[in-house]
Short mmCIF file of C-alpha atoms in Angstrom, two decimals:
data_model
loop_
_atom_site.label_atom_id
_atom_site.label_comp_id
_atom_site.label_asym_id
_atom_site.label_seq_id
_atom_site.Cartn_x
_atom_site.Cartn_y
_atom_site.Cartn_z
CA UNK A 180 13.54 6.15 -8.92
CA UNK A 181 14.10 3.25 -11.08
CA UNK A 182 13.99 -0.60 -9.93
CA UNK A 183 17.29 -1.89 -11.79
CA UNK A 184 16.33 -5.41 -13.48
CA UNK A 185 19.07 -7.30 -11.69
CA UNK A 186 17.39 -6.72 -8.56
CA UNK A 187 15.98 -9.57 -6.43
CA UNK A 188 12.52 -10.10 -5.01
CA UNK A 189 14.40 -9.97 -1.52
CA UNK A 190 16.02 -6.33 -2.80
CA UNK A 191 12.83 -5.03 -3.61
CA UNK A 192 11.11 -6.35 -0.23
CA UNK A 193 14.20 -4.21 1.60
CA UNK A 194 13.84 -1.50 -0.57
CA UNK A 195 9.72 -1.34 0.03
CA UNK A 196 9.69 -2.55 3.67
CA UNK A 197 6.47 -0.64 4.88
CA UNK A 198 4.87 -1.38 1.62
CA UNK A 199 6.11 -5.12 2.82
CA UNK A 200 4.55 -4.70 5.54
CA UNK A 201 1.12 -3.81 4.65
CA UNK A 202 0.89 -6.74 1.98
CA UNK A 203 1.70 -9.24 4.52
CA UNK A 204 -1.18 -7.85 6.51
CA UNK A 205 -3.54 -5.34 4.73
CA UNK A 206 -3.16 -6.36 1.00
CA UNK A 207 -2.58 -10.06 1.97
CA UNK A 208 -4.41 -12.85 0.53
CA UNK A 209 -6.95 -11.96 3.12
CA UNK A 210 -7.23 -8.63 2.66
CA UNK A 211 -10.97 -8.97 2.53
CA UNK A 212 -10.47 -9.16 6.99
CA UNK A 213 -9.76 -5.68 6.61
CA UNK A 214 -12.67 -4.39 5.24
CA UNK A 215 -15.88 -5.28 2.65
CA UNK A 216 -14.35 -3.66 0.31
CA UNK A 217 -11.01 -3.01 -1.98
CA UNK A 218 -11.39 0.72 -1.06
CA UNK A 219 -12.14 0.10 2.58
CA UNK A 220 -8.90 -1.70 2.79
CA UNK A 221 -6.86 0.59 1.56
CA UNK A 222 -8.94 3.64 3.55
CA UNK A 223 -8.27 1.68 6.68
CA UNK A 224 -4.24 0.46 6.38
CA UNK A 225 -3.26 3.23 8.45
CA UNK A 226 -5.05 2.49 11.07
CA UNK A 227 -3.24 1.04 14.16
CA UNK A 228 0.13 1.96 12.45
CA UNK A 229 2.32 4.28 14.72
CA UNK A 230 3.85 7.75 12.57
CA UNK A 231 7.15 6.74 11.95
CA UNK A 232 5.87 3.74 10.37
CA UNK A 233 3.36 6.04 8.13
CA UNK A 234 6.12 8.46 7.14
CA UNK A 235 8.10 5.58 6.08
CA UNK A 236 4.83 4.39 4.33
CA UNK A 237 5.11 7.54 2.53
CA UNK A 238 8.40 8.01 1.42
CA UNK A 239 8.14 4.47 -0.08
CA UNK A 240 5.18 5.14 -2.07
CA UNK A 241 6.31 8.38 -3.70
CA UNK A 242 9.73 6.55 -4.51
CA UNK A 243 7.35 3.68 -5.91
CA UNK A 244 4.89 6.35 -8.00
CA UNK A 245 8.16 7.88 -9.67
CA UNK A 246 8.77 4.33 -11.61
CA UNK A 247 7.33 3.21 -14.56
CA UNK A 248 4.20 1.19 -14.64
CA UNK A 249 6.53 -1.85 -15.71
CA UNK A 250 8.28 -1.52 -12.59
CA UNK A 251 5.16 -0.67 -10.40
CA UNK A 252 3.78 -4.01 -11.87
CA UNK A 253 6.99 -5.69 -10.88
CA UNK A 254 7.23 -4.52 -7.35
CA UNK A 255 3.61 -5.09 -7.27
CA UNK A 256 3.90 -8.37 -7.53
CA UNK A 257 6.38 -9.36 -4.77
CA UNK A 258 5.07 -7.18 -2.22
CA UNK A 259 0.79 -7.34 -2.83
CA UNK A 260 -0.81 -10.69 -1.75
CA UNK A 261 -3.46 -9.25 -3.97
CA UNK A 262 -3.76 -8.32 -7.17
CA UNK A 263 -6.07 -5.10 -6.87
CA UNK A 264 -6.60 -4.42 -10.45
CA UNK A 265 -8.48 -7.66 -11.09
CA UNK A 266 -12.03 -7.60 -10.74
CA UNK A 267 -12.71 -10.43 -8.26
CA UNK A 268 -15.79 -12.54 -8.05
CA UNK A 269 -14.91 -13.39 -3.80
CA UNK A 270 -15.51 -11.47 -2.11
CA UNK A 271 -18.92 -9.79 -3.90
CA UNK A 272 -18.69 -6.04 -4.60
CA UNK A 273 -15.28 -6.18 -3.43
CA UNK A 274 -14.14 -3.55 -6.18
CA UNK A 275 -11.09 -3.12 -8.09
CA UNK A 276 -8.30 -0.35 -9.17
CA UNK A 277 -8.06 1.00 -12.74
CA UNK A 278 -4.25 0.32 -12.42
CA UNK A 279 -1.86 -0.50 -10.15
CA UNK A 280 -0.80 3.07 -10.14
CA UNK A 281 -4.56 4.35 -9.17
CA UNK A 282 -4.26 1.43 -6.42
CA UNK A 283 -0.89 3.01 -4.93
CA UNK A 284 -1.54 6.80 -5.48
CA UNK A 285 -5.09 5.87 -2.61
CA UNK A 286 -2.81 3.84 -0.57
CA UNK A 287 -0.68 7.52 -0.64
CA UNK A 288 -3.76 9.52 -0.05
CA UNK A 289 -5.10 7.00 2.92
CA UNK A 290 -1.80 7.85 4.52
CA UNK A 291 -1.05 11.86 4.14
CA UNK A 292 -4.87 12.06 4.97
CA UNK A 293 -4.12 9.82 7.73
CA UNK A 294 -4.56 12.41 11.47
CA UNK A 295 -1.54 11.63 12.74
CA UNK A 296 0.55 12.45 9.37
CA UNK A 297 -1.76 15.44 9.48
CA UNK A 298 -0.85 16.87 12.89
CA UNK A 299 2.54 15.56 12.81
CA UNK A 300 2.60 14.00 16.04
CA UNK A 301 1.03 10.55 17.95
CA UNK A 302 -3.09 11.18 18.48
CA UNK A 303 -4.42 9.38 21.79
CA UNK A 304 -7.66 8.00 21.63
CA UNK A 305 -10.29 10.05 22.97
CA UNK A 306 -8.54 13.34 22.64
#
């Protein structure tokens, strides 16, 4: 996939709508809600997501990992309230990515690891 340059921040937030999603909430400004640390955030964003919305998750972030890391910055930056390659001194310990593309290849893993992608079907609690 490639993000043409004459695309809009509103095209990209259509185009990425789950990832929209989780950095309105998840990877927001206050991200640091959602766990202690960087990597606890992004272990946790599938949590209290139903499976269609984690499929969609996924499909979105393998289109996003076949782009350049010009364009993953790009996209990055309209859709992250974060910036989760910067080591940050608030919170303490909160941890950082090598790259953007190390931060969106775990956000991928959180969600095919995720037991309801797994099993391919809605989990109840308790069972």
């Amino acid at each position: 996939m490639s993000i043409p340059s004459n695309c809009t921040n509103n095209d990209i937030l259509d185009m990425f709508a789950r990832l929209a999603d989780l950095g309105a909430s998840s990877f927001g400004e206050d991200a640091d809600m959602f766990g202690d640390t960087l990597a606890e955030v992004v272990e946790d964003a599938p949590q209290g997501r139903d499976l269609p919305f984690k499929l969609q998750t996924i499909a979105e972030l393998k289109a996003l990992l076949t782009c350049t890391d010009e364009e993953i910055r790009r996209v990055s930056k309209v859709l992250l309230g974060i910036n989760p390659d910067a080591e940050a001194e608030e919170p303490p310990n909160w941890g950082s990515f090598p790259s953007l593309r190390a931060f969106w290849s775990a956000v991928l893993h959180a969600f095919e690891h995720d037991p309801e992608v797994r099993a391919g079907r809605k989990i109840e609690p308790g069972a």
